[in-house]
Short mmCIF file of C-alpha atoms and ligand atoms in Angstrom, two decimals:
data_model
loop_
_atom_site.label_atom_id
_atom_site.label_comp_id
_atom_site.label_asym_id
_atom_site.label_seq_id
_atom_site.Cartn_x
_atom_site.Cartn_y
_atom_site.Cartn_z
CA MET A 1 0.00 0.00 0.00
CA ALA A 2 1.21 3.53 -0.80
CA ALA A 3 2.58 5.64 2.08
CA PHE A 4 -0.09 7.51 4.08
CA GLY A 5 -1.14 10.72 2.37
CA THR A 6 0.64 10.24 -0.94
CA VAL A 7 -2.36 9.34 -3.10
CA PHE A 8 -4.87 12.07 -3.98
CA THR A 9 -8.13 12.15 -5.85
CA PRO A 10 -7.74 13.97 -9.19
CA GLU A 11 -10.00 16.83 -8.08
CA MET A 12 -10.47 18.99 -4.98
CA ILE A 13 -12.90 21.74 -4.03
CA ILE A 14 -11.79 25.34 -3.51
CA SER A 15 -13.08 28.77 -2.55
CA ARG A 16 -10.96 31.93 -2.78
CA PHE A 17 -11.17 35.04 -0.61
CA ASN A 18 -10.51 38.21 -2.61
CA ASN A 19 -11.87 41.76 -2.27
CA ASN A 20 -13.53 40.86 1.01
CA SER A 21 -15.64 38.02 -0.26
CA TRP A 22 -15.52 34.26 -0.78
CA SER A 23 -15.99 32.86 -4.27
CA THR A 24 -18.56 30.13 -4.87
CA PRO A 25 -16.76 26.83 -4.17
CA GLU A 26 -15.73 25.03 -7.33
CA ILE A 27 -14.30 21.66 -8.16
CA VAL A 28 -10.92 21.92 -9.82
CA ALA A 29 -8.04 19.61 -10.71
CA THR A 30 -6.08 18.90 -7.52
CA ASP A 31 -2.82 20.08 -9.04
CA SER A 32 -4.27 23.20 -10.61
CA ILE A 33 -3.65 26.05 -8.17
CA SER A 34 -0.96 28.60 -8.79
CA LEU A 35 0.55 30.85 -6.14
CA HIS A 36 2.53 34.04 -6.43
CA PRO A 37 6.06 33.36 -5.10
CA GLY A 38 5.52 36.26 -2.73
CA ALA A 39 2.35 34.70 -1.29
CA HIS A 40 2.04 35.34 2.45
CA VAL A 41 1.86 31.63 3.28
CA LEU A 42 5.22 30.91 1.63
CA HIS A 43 7.02 33.47 3.79
CA TYR A 44 5.08 33.98 6.99
CA SER A 45 3.38 30.57 7.36
CA SER A 46 -0.21 31.75 7.27
CA THR A 47 -1.41 28.18 6.89
CA CYS A 48 -3.69 25.92 8.85
CA PHE A 49 -5.30 22.61 8.05
CA GLU A 50 -7.51 19.84 9.34
CA GLY A 51 -7.53 16.09 9.20
CA LEU A 52 -10.74 14.09 9.35
CA LYS A 53 -11.94 10.89 7.76
CA ALA A 54 -14.87 9.47 5.84
CA PHE A 55 -15.73 5.79 6.31
CA ARG A 56 -17.49 3.19 4.16
CA HIS A 57 -20.14 1.16 5.98
CA ALA A 58 -21.13 -2.40 5.10
CA ASP A 59 -24.35 -1.14 3.43
CA GLY A 60 -22.28 1.05 1.10
CA GLY A 61 -23.13 4.33 2.91
CA ILE A 62 -20.33 6.89 3.34
CA TYR A 63 -20.06 8.82 6.64
CA THR A 64 -17.78 11.53 8.00
CA PHE A 65 -16.78 11.44 11.67
CA ARG A 66 -17.26 14.56 13.86
CA MET A 67 -16.90 16.86 10.86
CA GLU A 68 -18.34 19.91 12.68
CA LYS A 69 -15.53 19.71 15.24
CA ASN A 70 -12.86 19.85 12.53
CA VAL A 71 -14.65 22.68 10.76
CA ALA A 72 -14.86 24.62 14.03
CA ARG A 73 -11.17 23.96 14.78
CA LEU A 74 -10.15 25.23 11.32
CA ALA A 75 -12.23 28.35 11.90
CA GLN A 76 -10.47 28.85 15.24
CA SER A 77 -7.02 28.22 13.72
CA SER A 78 -7.83 30.70 10.94
CA GLN A 79 -8.81 33.31 13.49
CA LEU A 80 -5.66 32.79 15.56
CA LEU A 81 -3.55 33.16 12.39
CA ALA A 82 -5.51 36.27 11.35
CA LEU A 83 -6.64 34.59 8.13
CA PRO A 84 -10.00 35.68 6.66
CA GLY A 85 -12.99 34.28 8.52
CA PHE A 86 -15.20 31.83 6.63
CA ASP A 87 -18.72 30.48 6.96
CA LYS A 88 -18.56 27.10 8.68
CA ALA A 89 -21.63 25.93 6.75
CA MET A 90 -19.80 26.69 3.48
CA LEU A 91 -16.84 24.52 4.48
CA SER A 92 -19.07 21.68 5.70
CA LYS A 93 -20.86 21.70 2.36
CA MET A 94 -17.54 21.75 0.48
CA ILE A 95 -16.45 18.65 2.41
CA LEU A 96 -19.71 16.80 1.78
CA ASP A 97 -19.71 17.78 -1.91
CA ILE A 98 -16.19 16.58 -2.66
CA VAL A 99 -16.52 13.38 -0.59
CA SER A 100 -19.78 12.47 -2.28
CA ARG A 101 -18.20 13.09 -5.69
CA TYR A 102 -15.42 10.65 -4.80
CA ALA A 103 -17.57 8.25 -2.77
CA ALA A 104 -16.49 5.35 -4.98
CA ASP A 105 -12.87 5.96 -3.94
CA VAL A 106 -13.53 5.66 -0.17
CA PRO A 107 -11.67 2.46 0.80
CA GLN A 108 -13.22 -0.43 2.69
CA PRO A 109 -12.32 -0.71 6.41
CA PRO A 110 -9.67 -0.70 7.74
CA GLY A 111 -8.97 1.98 5.12
CA SER A 112 -10.76 5.33 4.93
CA MET A 113 -10.81 8.60 3.01
CA TYR A 114 -8.59 11.15 4.75
CA ILE A 115 -9.99 14.66 4.27
CA ARG A 116 -7.60 17.61 4.46
CA PRO A 117 -9.30 21.04 4.55
CA THR A 118 -6.56 23.66 4.16
CA HIS A 119 -6.60 27.45 4.51
CA ILE A 120 -3.65 29.53 3.26
CA GLY A 121 -2.86 33.24 3.01
CA THR A 122 -2.24 34.03 -0.64
CA GLU A 123 -1.76 37.79 -0.73
CA ALA A 124 1.40 38.63 -2.67
CA SER A 125 3.15 40.81 -0.12
CA ILE A 126 6.56 40.06 1.30
CA GLY A 127 6.29 43.21 3.38
CA LYS A 128 3.52 41.77 5.51
CA ALA A 129 5.71 40.03 8.07
CA ALA A 130 3.65 41.55 10.85
CA ALA A 131 0.32 42.00 9.08
CA PRO A 132 -2.31 39.52 7.95
CA SER A 133 -2.93 38.26 4.44
CA LEU A 134 -6.10 39.85 3.07
CA GLU A 135 -6.47 37.15 0.43
CA SER A 136 -6.68 33.42 0.95
CA MET A 137 -7.61 30.02 -0.46
CA LEU A 138 -9.67 27.41 1.33
CA TYR A 139 -9.59 23.98 -0.28
CA VAL A 140 -10.38 20.40 0.60
CA LEU A 141 -8.01 17.63 -0.51
CA LEU A 142 -8.92 13.94 -0.39
CA SER A 143 -6.52 11.06 0.11
CA PRO A 144 -7.56 7.39 0.42
CA VAL A 145 -5.49 5.96 3.30
CA GLY A 146 -4.65 2.90 5.34
CA ASP A 147 -2.57 2.90 8.53
CA TYR A 148 -0.57 6.02 9.44
CA PHE A 149 2.07 4.14 11.39
CA ALA A 150 3.76 1.70 9.04
CA GLY A 151 3.89 -0.97 11.74
CA GLY A 152 0.08 -0.97 12.14
CA ALA A 153 -0.78 -1.27 15.84
CA LYS A 154 2.77 -2.24 16.87
CA PRO A 155 3.62 -0.51 20.19
CA LEU A 156 5.60 2.68 19.60
CA ARG A 157 8.86 3.89 21.09
CA LEU A 158 8.66 7.49 22.30
CA LEU A 159 11.55 9.74 23.24
CA LEU A 160 10.62 12.20 26.00
CA GLU A 161 11.97 15.61 25.05
CA ASP A 162 12.32 18.46 27.53
CA ASN A 163 11.57 21.17 24.98
CA ALA A 164 8.19 22.33 23.70
CA ARG A 165 6.85 21.24 20.31
CA CYS A 166 6.00 24.81 19.39
CA ALA A 167 5.44 28.26 20.89
CA PRO A 168 3.13 27.86 23.91
CA HIS A 169 0.38 30.11 22.53
CA MET A 170 0.32 28.27 19.19
CA GLY A 171 -0.23 24.69 20.30
CA MET A 172 -3.98 24.71 19.77
CA VAL A 173 -3.56 26.04 16.22
CA LYS A 174 -3.20 23.29 13.61
CA SER A 175 -0.62 25.20 11.62
CA GLY A 176 2.30 24.18 9.43
CA GLY A 177 4.82 26.12 11.50
CA ASN A 178 4.21 23.88 14.52
CA TYR A 179 5.09 20.79 12.48
CA ALA A 180 8.19 22.54 11.13
CA SER A 181 9.43 23.34 14.64
CA ALA A 182 8.96 19.71 15.74
CA LEU A 183 10.75 18.16 12.76
CA GLN A 184 14.40 18.34 13.85
CA PRO A 185 13.73 16.88 17.33
CA ILE A 186 11.79 13.99 15.73
CA MET A 187 14.52 13.33 13.15
CA LYS A 188 17.16 13.33 15.89
CA ALA A 189 15.08 10.97 18.03
CA ARG A 190 14.75 8.55 15.12
CA ALA A 191 18.44 8.60 14.36
CA SER A 192 19.78 8.51 17.92
CA VAL A 193 17.46 6.08 19.74
CA GLN A 194 15.25 4.65 16.95
CA ALA A 195 12.23 6.35 18.48
CA ASP A 196 9.04 6.43 16.41
CA GLN A 197 7.91 9.76 17.83
CA VAL A 198 8.87 12.45 20.33
CA LEU A 199 6.69 13.10 23.37
CA PHE A 200 7.15 16.79 24.09
CA CYS A 201 7.38 17.48 27.84
CA PRO A 202 8.53 21.09 28.40
CA ASN A 203 9.56 21.61 32.03
CA GLY A 204 8.52 18.05 32.80
CA ASP A 205 4.91 18.64 31.65
CA VAL A 206 3.72 15.75 29.44
CA GLN A 207 2.00 17.39 26.45
CA GLU A 208 1.68 15.60 23.09
CA THR A 209 3.69 14.09 20.26
CA GLY A 210 4.32 15.62 16.85
CA ALA A 211 1.01 14.44 15.41
CA ALA A 212 -1.10 12.92 18.21
CA ASN A 213 -2.23 13.33 21.83
CA PHE A 214 -0.87 11.17 24.65
CA LEU A 215 -3.02 9.10 27.02
CA LEU A 216 -1.93 7.07 30.05
CA ILE A 217 -4.19 4.22 31.14
CA ASP A 218 -3.72 2.94 34.68
CA GLY A 219 -6.33 0.34 35.56
CA ASN A 220 -9.72 2.02 35.44
CA GLU A 221 -8.24 5.53 35.13
CA ILE A 222 -7.28 7.36 31.96
CA ILE A 223 -4.99 10.36 32.46
CA THR A 224 -4.22 13.07 29.94
CA LYS A 225 -3.22 16.72 30.01
CA ALA A 226 -6.08 19.16 30.63
CA LEU A 227 -6.83 21.45 27.68
CA ASP A 228 -4.81 24.65 27.44
CA SER A 229 -3.40 26.70 24.56
CA SER A 230 -0.09 24.80 24.46
CA PHE A 231 -1.21 21.69 22.57
CA LEU A 232 -3.76 20.53 20.00
CA HIS A 233 -7.23 19.73 21.32
CA GLY A 234 -7.58 16.41 19.57
CA ILE A 235 -11.01 15.29 18.44
CA THR A 236 -9.93 11.67 18.78
CA ARG A 237 -8.77 12.46 22.34
CA ASP A 238 -12.23 13.84 23.11
CA SER A 239 -13.91 10.82 21.50
CA ILE A 240 -11.76 8.29 23.38
CA LEU A 241 -12.36 10.08 26.70
CA THR A 242 -16.10 10.00 25.99
CA LEU A 243 -15.98 6.28 25.20
CA ALA A 244 -13.90 5.68 28.35
CA ARG A 245 -16.52 7.49 30.46
CA ASP A 246 -19.24 5.42 28.75
CA ARG A 247 -17.40 2.30 29.95
CA GLY A 248 -17.33 3.61 33.53
CA MET A 249 -13.67 4.60 33.50
CA THR A 250 -12.40 7.55 35.53
CA VAL A 251 -11.15 10.28 33.21
CA SER A 252 -8.53 12.58 34.76
CA GLU A 253 -7.74 15.63 32.65
CA ARG A 254 -4.89 17.19 34.58
CA GLU A 255 -1.19 17.91 34.58
CA LEU A 256 0.96 14.79 34.25
CA THR A 257 4.66 15.12 35.04
CA VAL A 258 7.43 13.06 33.50
CA ASP A 259 8.28 11.71 36.97
CA GLU A 260 4.73 10.51 37.58
CA LEU A 261 4.49 9.09 34.06
CA LEU A 262 7.69 7.03 34.42
CA GLU A 263 6.70 5.83 37.87
CA ARG A 264 3.22 4.76 36.76
CA ALA A 265 4.42 3.29 33.46
CA ALA A 266 6.61 0.79 35.30
CA LYS A 267 3.61 -0.83 37.01
CA PRO A 268 2.39 -4.05 35.39
CA GLY A 269 -0.90 -3.45 33.63
CA THR A 270 -0.25 0.21 32.83
CA GLU A 271 -0.89 1.20 29.20
CA ALA A 272 -0.09 4.26 27.13
CA ALA A 273 -1.41 5.27 23.73
CA LEU A 274 -1.39 8.02 21.11
CA SER A 275 -4.71 9.34 19.84
CA GLY A 276 -5.29 11.14 16.57
CA THR A 277 -7.25 10.99 13.34
CA ALA A 278 -4.30 9.43 11.56
CA ALA A 279 -2.96 7.51 14.60
CA VAL A 280 -6.48 6.39 15.74
CA LEU A 281 -5.33 4.87 19.07
CA THR A 282 -1.84 3.44 18.77
CA PRO A 283 -0.23 1.69 21.76
CA VAL A 284 3.02 2.96 23.23
CA GLY A 285 5.39 0.21 24.43
CA THR A 286 8.54 2.09 25.43
CA LEU A 287 9.42 5.51 26.87
CA ILE A 288 12.98 6.76 26.53
CA HIS A 289 14.24 9.43 28.91
CA GLY A 290 17.65 10.53 30.15
CA GLY A 291 19.41 7.75 28.24
CA LYS A 292 17.24 5.05 29.81
CA GLU A 293 14.43 2.94 28.37
CA TYR A 294 11.25 2.33 30.35
CA GLN A 295 8.86 -0.38 29.26
CA VAL A 296 5.19 0.63 29.62
CA GLY A 297 3.40 -2.17 31.49
CA SER A 298 4.24 -5.37 29.68
CA GLY A 299 5.44 -3.48 26.58
CA VAL A 300 2.71 -4.86 24.31
CA ALA A 301 -0.64 -3.41 23.19
CA GLY A 302 -2.88 -3.37 26.28
CA ALA A 303 -6.40 -4.74 26.54
CA THR A 304 -8.00 -1.36 27.35
CA THR A 305 -6.20 0.37 24.47
CA ASN A 306 -7.40 -2.34 22.09
CA ALA A 307 -10.96 -2.18 23.44
CA LEU A 308 -11.16 1.62 23.14
CA ARG A 309 -9.69 1.57 19.65
CA GLN A 310 -12.21 -1.11 18.66
CA ALA A 311 -15.09 0.83 20.21
CA LEU A 312 -14.11 3.92 18.21
CA ASN A 313 -13.63 1.96 14.97
CA ASP A 314 -16.94 0.16 15.46
CA ILE A 315 -18.79 3.49 15.52
CA GLN A 316 -16.80 4.82 12.56
CA TRP A 317 -17.43 1.66 10.54
CA GLY A 318 -21.13 1.48 11.43
CA LYS A 319 -20.79 -1.69 13.49
CA ALA A 320 -21.91 -0.09 16.76
CA GLU A 321 -24.66 2.40 17.53
CA ASP A 322 -23.63 6.05 17.04
CA LYS A 323 -24.99 7.12 20.44
CA HIS A 324 -23.26 10.49 20.44
CA GLY A 325 -24.32 11.52 16.94
CA TRP A 326 -20.74 11.64 15.62
CA LEU A 327 -21.44 10.48 12.07
CA THR A 328 -22.75 12.56 9.17
CA LYS A 329 -24.11 10.67 6.20
CA VAL A 330 -22.52 11.87 2.99
CA CYS A 331 -24.30 9.57 0.58
N1 PLP B 1 -1.79 16.73 18.18
C1 PLP B 1 -1.23 17.02 17.00
C2 PLP B 1 0.01 17.84 16.99
C3 PLP B 1 -1.79 16.56 15.79
O1 PLP B 1 -1.24 16.83 14.62
C4 PLP B 1 -2.97 15.78 15.86
C5 PLP B 1 -3.57 15.26 14.63
O2 PLP B 1 -4.47 15.78 14.09
C6 PLP B 1 -3.53 15.51 17.12
C7 PLP B 1 -2.91 16.00 18.26
C8 PLP B 1 -4.78 14.73 17.25
O3 PLP B 1 -5.89 15.48 16.83
P1 PLP B 1 -7.19 14.78 16.22
O4 PLP B 1 -7.55 13.72 17.17
O5 PLP B 1 -8.19 15.87 16.17
O6 PLP B 1 -6.82 14.25 14.89
C1 COI B 2 -4.08 13.84 11.77
O1 COI B 2 -4.10 12.93 12.59
O2 COI B 2 -5.03 14.17 11.09
C2 COI B 2 -2.87 14.59 11.56
O3 COI B 2 -2.92 15.73 11.29
C3 COI B 2 -1.62 13.89 11.64
C4 COI B 2 -0.82 14.14 10.44
C5 COI B 2 0.02 15.32 10.45
C6 COI B 2 -0.78 13.19 9.36
#
């Protein structure tokens, strides 16, 4: 199977903001946009994006998962980056229109259609280092995908890094610059200790990895950092916490220090996992800190992690009742 995110449908849907108004969304060839080399996004990173998925059910129906949450988060990211505001209903319709046009390309489970709404500042002005782009493009790319982590649900190795992933006020913005600032630490972690990902823990505060949230599962309790502006408010995180509460688990959204994490991880039966649209819920088997390796619980995918992942997938794939109203029927 092709690497995650490298296959695109031949068309996407786009709306442009010029002269204070949005154009009627149109379907265009995916590789058809042109940008001025002085476009704001190319210099000052006025870019934000979303990642959500559409799923094929056994009866052939196609459904998106928690689309309104992603649309709302893109609107919030756009606002925090001072990009032009857009009508959330317009973006929702763009998503539904392009997914329904490519419904036949939505893979069977365990695959899905990854949906990438993207908003970029396009004004040609290299002088606007400290001023917003007054022109932008909002488009929705589609990419049929399988597993994000090449090893499937193989437990991951995480290097705990003392630095932040990004500037503390930017964590809740899903913006390209945050991924750029995390890249070197992740590359170094791969090369030096064969880590799969970096778990960013500035000042000993366990935050998130480069592309997913971090959850610690200790018996009946699930522990994860309480929401603040320093990290991305994952929609999968919220969904998993909801499913955990549904199962009678105690959900503790609070600060988690590296010391507490390492102490708890050593106990037999402890589990850790990464949550994200691409990651779904991927078990973590090893934490690496201060030159030492710490096995999480028994080092293999834990029963609770597997059960929560299955519960989420069952809703997404239409095999369990959608009690929380998370699915939107596309066609
Ligand atoms: N944190 C970061 C930095 C991410 O890139 C993602 C992926 O989208 C997440 C967390 C998880 O967010 P979500 O569950 O909404 O996909
Ligand atoms: C997602 O889970 O949707 C992400 O954004 C992760 C990614 C950067 C592929």
